[in-house]
PDB file of C-alpha atoms in Angstrom:
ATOM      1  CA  UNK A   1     111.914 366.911  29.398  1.00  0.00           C
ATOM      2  CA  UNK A   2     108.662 365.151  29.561  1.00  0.00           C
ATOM      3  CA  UNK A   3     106.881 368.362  30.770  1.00  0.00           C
ATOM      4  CA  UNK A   4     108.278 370.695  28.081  1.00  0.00           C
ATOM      5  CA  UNK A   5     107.306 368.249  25.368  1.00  0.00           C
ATOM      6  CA  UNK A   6     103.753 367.601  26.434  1.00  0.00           C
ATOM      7  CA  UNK A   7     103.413 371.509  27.180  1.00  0.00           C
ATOM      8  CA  UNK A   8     104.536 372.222  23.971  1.00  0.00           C
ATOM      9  CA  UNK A   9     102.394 370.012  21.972  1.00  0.00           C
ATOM     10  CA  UNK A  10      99.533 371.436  24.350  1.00  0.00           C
ATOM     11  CA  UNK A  11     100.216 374.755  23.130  1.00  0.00           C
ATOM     12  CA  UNK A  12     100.360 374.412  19.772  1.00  0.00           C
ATOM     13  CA  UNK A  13      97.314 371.611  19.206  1.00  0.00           C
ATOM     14  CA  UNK A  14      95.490 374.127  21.695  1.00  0.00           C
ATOM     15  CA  UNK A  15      96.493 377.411  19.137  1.00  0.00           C
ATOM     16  CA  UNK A  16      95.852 375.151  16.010  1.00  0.00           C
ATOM     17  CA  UNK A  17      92.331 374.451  17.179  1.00  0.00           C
ATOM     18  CA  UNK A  18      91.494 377.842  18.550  1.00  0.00           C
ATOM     19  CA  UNK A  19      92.484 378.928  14.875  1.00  0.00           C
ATOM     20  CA  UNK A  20      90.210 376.360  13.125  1.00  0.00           C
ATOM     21  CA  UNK A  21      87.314 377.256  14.417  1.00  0.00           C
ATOM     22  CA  UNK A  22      87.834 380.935  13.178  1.00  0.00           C
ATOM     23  CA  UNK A  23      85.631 381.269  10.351  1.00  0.00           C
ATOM     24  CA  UNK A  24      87.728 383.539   8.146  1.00  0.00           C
ATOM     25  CA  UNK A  25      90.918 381.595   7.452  1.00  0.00           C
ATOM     26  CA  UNK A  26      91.538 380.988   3.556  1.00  0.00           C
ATOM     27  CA  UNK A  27      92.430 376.899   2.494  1.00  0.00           C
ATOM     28  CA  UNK A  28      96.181 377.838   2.494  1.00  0.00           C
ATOM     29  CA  UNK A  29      96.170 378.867   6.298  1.00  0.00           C
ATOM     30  CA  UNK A  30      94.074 375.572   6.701  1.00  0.00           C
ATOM     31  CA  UNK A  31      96.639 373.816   5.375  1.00  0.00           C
ATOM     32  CA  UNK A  32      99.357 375.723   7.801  1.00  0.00           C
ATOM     33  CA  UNK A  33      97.620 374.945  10.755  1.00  0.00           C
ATOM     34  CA  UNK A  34      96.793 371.160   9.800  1.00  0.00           C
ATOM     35  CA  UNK A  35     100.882 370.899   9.209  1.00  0.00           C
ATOM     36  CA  UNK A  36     101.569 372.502  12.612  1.00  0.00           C
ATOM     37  CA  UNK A  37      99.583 369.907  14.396  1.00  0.00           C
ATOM     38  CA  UNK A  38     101.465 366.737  12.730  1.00  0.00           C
ATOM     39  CA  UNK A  39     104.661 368.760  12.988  1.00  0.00           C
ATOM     40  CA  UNK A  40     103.992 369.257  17.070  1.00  0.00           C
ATOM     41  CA  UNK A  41     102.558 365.985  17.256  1.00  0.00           C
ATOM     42  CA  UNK A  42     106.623 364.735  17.185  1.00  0.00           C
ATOM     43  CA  UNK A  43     106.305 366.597  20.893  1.00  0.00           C
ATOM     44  CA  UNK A  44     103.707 363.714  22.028  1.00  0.00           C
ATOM     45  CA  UNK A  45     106.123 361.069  20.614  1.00  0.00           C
ATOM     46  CA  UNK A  46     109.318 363.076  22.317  1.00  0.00           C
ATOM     47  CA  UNK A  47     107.003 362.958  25.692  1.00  0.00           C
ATOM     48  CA  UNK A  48     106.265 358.988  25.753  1.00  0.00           C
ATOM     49  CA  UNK A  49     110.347 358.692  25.655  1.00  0.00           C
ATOM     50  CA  UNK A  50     110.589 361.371  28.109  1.00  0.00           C
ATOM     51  CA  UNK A  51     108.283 359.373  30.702  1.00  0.00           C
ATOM     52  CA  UNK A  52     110.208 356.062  29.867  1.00  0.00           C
ATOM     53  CA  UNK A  53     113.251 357.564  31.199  1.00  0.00           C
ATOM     54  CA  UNK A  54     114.745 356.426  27.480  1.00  0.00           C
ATOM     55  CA  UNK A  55     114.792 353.003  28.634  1.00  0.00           C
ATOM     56  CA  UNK A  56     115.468 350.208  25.800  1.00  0.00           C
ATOM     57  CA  UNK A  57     112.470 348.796  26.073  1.00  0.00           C
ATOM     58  CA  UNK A  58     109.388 348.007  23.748  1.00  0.00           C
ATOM     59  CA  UNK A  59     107.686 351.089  24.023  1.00  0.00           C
ATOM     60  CA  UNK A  60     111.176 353.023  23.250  1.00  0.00           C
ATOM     61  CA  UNK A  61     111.642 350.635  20.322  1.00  0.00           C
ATOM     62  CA  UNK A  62     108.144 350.525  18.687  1.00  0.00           C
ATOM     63  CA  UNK A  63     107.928 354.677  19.083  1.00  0.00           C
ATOM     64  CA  UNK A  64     111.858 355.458  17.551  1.00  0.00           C
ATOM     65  CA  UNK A  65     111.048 352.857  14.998  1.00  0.00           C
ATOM     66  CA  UNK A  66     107.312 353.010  14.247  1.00  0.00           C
ATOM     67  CA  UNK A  67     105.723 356.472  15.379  1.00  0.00           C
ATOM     68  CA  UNK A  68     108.748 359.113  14.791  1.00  0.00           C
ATOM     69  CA  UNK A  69     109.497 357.779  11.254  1.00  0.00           C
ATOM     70  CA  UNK A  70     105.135 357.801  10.903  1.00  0.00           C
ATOM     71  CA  UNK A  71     104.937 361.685  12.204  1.00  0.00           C
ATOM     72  CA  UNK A  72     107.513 362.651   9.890  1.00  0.00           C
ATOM     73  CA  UNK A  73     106.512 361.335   6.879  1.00  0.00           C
ATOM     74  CA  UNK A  74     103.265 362.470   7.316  1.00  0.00           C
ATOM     75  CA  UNK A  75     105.235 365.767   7.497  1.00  0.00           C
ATOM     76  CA  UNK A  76     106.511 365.275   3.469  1.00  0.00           C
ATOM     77  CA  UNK A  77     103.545 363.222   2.591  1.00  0.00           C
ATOM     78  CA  UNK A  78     101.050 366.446   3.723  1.00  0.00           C
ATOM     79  CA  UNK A  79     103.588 368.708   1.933  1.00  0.00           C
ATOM     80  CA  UNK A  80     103.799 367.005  -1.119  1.00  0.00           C
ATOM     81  CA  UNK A  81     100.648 366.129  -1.526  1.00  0.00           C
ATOM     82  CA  UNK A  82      97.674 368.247   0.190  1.00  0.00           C
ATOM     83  CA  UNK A  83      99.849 371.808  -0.570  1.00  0.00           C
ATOM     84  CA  UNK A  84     101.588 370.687  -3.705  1.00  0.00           C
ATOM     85  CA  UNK A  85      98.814 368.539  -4.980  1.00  0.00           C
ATOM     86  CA  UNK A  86     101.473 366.056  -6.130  1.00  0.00           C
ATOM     87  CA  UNK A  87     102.366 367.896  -8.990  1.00  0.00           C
ATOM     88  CA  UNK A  88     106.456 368.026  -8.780  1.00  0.00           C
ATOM     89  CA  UNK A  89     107.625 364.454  -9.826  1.00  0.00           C
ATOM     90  CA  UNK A  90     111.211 365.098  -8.860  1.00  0.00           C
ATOM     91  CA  UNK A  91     110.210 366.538  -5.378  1.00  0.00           C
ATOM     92  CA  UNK A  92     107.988 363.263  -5.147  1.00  0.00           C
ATOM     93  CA  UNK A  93     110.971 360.508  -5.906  1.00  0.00           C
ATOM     94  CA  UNK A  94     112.498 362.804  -3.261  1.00  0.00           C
ATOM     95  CA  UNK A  95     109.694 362.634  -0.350  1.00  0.00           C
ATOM     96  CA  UNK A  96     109.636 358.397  -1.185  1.00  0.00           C
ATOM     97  CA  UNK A  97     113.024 357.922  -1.157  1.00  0.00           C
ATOM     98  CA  UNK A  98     113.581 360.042   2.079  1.00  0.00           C
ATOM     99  CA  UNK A  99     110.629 358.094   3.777  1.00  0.00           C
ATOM    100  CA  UNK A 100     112.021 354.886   3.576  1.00  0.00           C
ATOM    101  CA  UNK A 101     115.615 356.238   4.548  1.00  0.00           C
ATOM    102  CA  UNK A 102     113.897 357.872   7.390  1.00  0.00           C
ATOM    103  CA  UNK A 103     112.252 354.594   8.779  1.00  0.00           C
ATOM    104  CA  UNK A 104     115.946 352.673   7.955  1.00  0.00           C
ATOM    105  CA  UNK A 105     117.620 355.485   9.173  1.00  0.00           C
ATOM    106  CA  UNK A 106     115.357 355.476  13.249  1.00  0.00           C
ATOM    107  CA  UNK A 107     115.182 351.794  13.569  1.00  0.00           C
ATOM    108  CA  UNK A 108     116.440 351.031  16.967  1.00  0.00           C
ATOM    109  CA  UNK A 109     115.865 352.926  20.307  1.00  0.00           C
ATOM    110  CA  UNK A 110     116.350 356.398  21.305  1.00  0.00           C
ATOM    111  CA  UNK A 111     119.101 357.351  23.696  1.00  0.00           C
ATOM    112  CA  UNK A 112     119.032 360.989  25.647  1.00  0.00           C
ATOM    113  CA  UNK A 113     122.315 363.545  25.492  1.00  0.00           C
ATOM    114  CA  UNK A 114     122.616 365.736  28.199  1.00  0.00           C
ATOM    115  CA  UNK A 115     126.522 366.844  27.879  1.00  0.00           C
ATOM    116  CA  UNK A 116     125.107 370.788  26.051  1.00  0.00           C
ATOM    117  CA  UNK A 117     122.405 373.355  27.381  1.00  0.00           C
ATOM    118  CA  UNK A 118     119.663 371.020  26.298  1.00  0.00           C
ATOM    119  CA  UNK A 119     118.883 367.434  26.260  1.00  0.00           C
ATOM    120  CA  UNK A 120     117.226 365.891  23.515  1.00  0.00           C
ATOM    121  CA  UNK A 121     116.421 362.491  22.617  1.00  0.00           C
ATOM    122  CA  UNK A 122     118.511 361.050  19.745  1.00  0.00           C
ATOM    123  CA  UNK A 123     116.060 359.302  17.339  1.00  0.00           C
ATOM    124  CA  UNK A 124     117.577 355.762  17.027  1.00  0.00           C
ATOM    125  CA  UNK A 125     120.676 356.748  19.150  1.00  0.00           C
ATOM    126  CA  UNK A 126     122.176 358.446  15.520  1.00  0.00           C
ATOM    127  CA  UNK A 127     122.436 362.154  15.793  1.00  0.00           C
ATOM    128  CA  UNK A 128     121.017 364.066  13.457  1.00  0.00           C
ATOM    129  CA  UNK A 129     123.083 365.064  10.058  1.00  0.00           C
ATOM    130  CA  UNK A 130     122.997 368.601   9.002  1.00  0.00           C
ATOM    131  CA  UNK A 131     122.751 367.629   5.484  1.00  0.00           C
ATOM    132  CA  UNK A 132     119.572 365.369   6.694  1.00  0.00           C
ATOM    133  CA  UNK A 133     117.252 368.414   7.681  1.00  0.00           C
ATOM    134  CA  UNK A 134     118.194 370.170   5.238  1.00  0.00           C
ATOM    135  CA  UNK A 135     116.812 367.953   2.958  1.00  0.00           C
ATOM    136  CA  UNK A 136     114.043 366.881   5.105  1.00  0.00           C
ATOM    137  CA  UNK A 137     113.191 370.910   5.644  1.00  0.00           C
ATOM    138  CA  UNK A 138     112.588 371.423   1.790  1.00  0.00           C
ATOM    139  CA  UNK A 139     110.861 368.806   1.928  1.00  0.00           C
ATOM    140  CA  UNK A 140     108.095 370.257   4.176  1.00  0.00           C
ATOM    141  CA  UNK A 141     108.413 373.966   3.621  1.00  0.00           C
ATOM    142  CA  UNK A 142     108.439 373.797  -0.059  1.00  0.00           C
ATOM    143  CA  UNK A 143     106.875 375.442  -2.080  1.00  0.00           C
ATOM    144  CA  UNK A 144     106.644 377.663   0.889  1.00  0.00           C
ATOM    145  CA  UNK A 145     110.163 379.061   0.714  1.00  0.00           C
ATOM    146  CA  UNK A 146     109.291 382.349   0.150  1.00  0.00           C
ATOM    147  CA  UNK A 147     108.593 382.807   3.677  1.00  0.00           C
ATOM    148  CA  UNK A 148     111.284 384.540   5.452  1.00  0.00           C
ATOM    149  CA  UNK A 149     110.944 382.982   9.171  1.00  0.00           C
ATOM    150  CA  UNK A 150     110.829 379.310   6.844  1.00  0.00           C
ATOM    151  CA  UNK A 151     113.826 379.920   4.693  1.00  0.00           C
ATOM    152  CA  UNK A 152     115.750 381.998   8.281  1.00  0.00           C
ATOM    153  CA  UNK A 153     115.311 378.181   9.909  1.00  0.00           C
ATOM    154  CA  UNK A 154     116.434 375.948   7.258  1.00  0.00           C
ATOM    155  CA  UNK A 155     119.175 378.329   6.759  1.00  0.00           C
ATOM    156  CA  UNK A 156     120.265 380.249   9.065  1.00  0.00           C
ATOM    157  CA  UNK A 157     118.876 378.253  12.488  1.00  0.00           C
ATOM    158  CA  UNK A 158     119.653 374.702  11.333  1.00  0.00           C
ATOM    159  CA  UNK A 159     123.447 376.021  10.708  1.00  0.00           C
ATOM    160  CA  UNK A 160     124.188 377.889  13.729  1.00  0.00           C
ATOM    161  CA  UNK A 161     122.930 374.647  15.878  1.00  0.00           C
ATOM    162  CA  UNK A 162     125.652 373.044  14.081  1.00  0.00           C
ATOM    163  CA  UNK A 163     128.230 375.568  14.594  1.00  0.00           C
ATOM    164  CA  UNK A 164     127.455 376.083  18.551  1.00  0.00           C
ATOM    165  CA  UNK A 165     125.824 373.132  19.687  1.00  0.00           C
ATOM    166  CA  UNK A 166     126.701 369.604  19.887  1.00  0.00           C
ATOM    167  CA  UNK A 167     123.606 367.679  19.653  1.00  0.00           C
ATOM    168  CA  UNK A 168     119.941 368.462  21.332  1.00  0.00           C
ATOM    169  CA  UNK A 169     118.683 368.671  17.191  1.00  0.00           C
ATOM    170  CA  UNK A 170     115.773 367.272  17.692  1.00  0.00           C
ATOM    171  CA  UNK A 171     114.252 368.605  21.120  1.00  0.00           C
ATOM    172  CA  UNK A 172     114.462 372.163  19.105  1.00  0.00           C
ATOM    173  CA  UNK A 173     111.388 370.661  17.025  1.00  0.00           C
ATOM    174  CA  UNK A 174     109.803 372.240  20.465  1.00  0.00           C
ATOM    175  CA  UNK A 175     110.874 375.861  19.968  1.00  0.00           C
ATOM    176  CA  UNK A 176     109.827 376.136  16.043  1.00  0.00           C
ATOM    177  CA  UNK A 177     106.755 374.174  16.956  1.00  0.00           C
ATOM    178  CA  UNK A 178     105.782 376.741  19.412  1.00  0.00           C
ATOM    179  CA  UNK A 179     107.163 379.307  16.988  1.00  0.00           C
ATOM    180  CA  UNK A 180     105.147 378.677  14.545  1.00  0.00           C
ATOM    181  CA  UNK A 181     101.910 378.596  16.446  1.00  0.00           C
ATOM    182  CA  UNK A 182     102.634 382.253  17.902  1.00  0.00           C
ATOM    183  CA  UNK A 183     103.435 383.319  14.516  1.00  0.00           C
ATOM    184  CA  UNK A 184     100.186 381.734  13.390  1.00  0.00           C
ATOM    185  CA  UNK A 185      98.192 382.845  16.625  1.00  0.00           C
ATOM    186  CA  UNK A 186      99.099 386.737  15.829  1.00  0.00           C
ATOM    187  CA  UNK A 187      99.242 386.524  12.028  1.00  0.00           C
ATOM    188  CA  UNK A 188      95.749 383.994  11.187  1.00  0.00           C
TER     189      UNK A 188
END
């Protein structure tokens, strides 16, 4: 809903900055927290088609087509660049190729399901693919994967969505993003 999605990208821009302006975090928990707020910046986008009511309308169109395929490859582009410093070719043809499938791949409006437990916009009324955040999660966790909660998400989480749910993939971006900042919160 509109309220979830601007509370949680409240939250965790409101935990992210309360953590900056600590004066004893290290250039790698930097990094984290500047990756949590474009990660829970997908929650503003999610809001703005929350508050449209998903209508098919320009402002539907220009943020499924524009600003969710933007937010997330800022996602890879951070990843690959400001915490790998660019320096894993193959992992870079990856994060290119998978940013312009990811702009092909939202074109169009966003559509809302409501027939599960949660609703969740569809990005470009195509559900998400397992296979697809997969991908896109190794693509902004890695070199990270030696975190347990990381790796328990892309492998475990994603999964079991796809074994119980049918659909809503998306809208969880709330629950990791808030996830994350708690972790971050007690942790940093």
């Amino acid at each position: 809903s509109f309220e979830v999605s601007i509370g949680t990208f409240i939250t965790s821009w409101g935990i992210s900055l309360y953590l900056l302006n600590k004066k004893e975090l290290n250039r790698e928990q930097i990094y984290d927290i500047y990756f949590l707020m474009i990660f829970s910046s997908m929650q503003l986008a999610d809001a703005i088609l929350w508050f449209i009511k998903m209508k098919k309308n320009n402002i539907n169109y220009i943020v499924t087509s524009l600003v969710i395929p933007l937010l997330l490859s800022a996602q890879i582009l951070f990843n690959l660049y400001y915490r790998n410093g660019g320096k894993y070719l193959p992992l870079n043809i990856l994060g290119i190729v998978s940013i312009i499938y990811i702009f092909f791949r939202f074109n169009g409006y966003s559509t809302s399901i409501c027939d599960n437990y949660l609703t969740s916009p569809i990005w470009g009324s195509n559900e998400i693919k397992f296979w697809e955040i997969v991908i896109f999660g190794l693509l902004i966790f890695y070199p990270k994967l030696d975190d347990l909660f990381l790796l328990s998400v892309i492998f475990i989480f994603f999964p079991l969505l796809y074994i119980f749910m049918d659909g809503a993939y998306g809208s969880l971006w709330c629950a990791i993003a808030n996830i994350i900042a708690f972790k971050y919160l007690f942790t940093y």
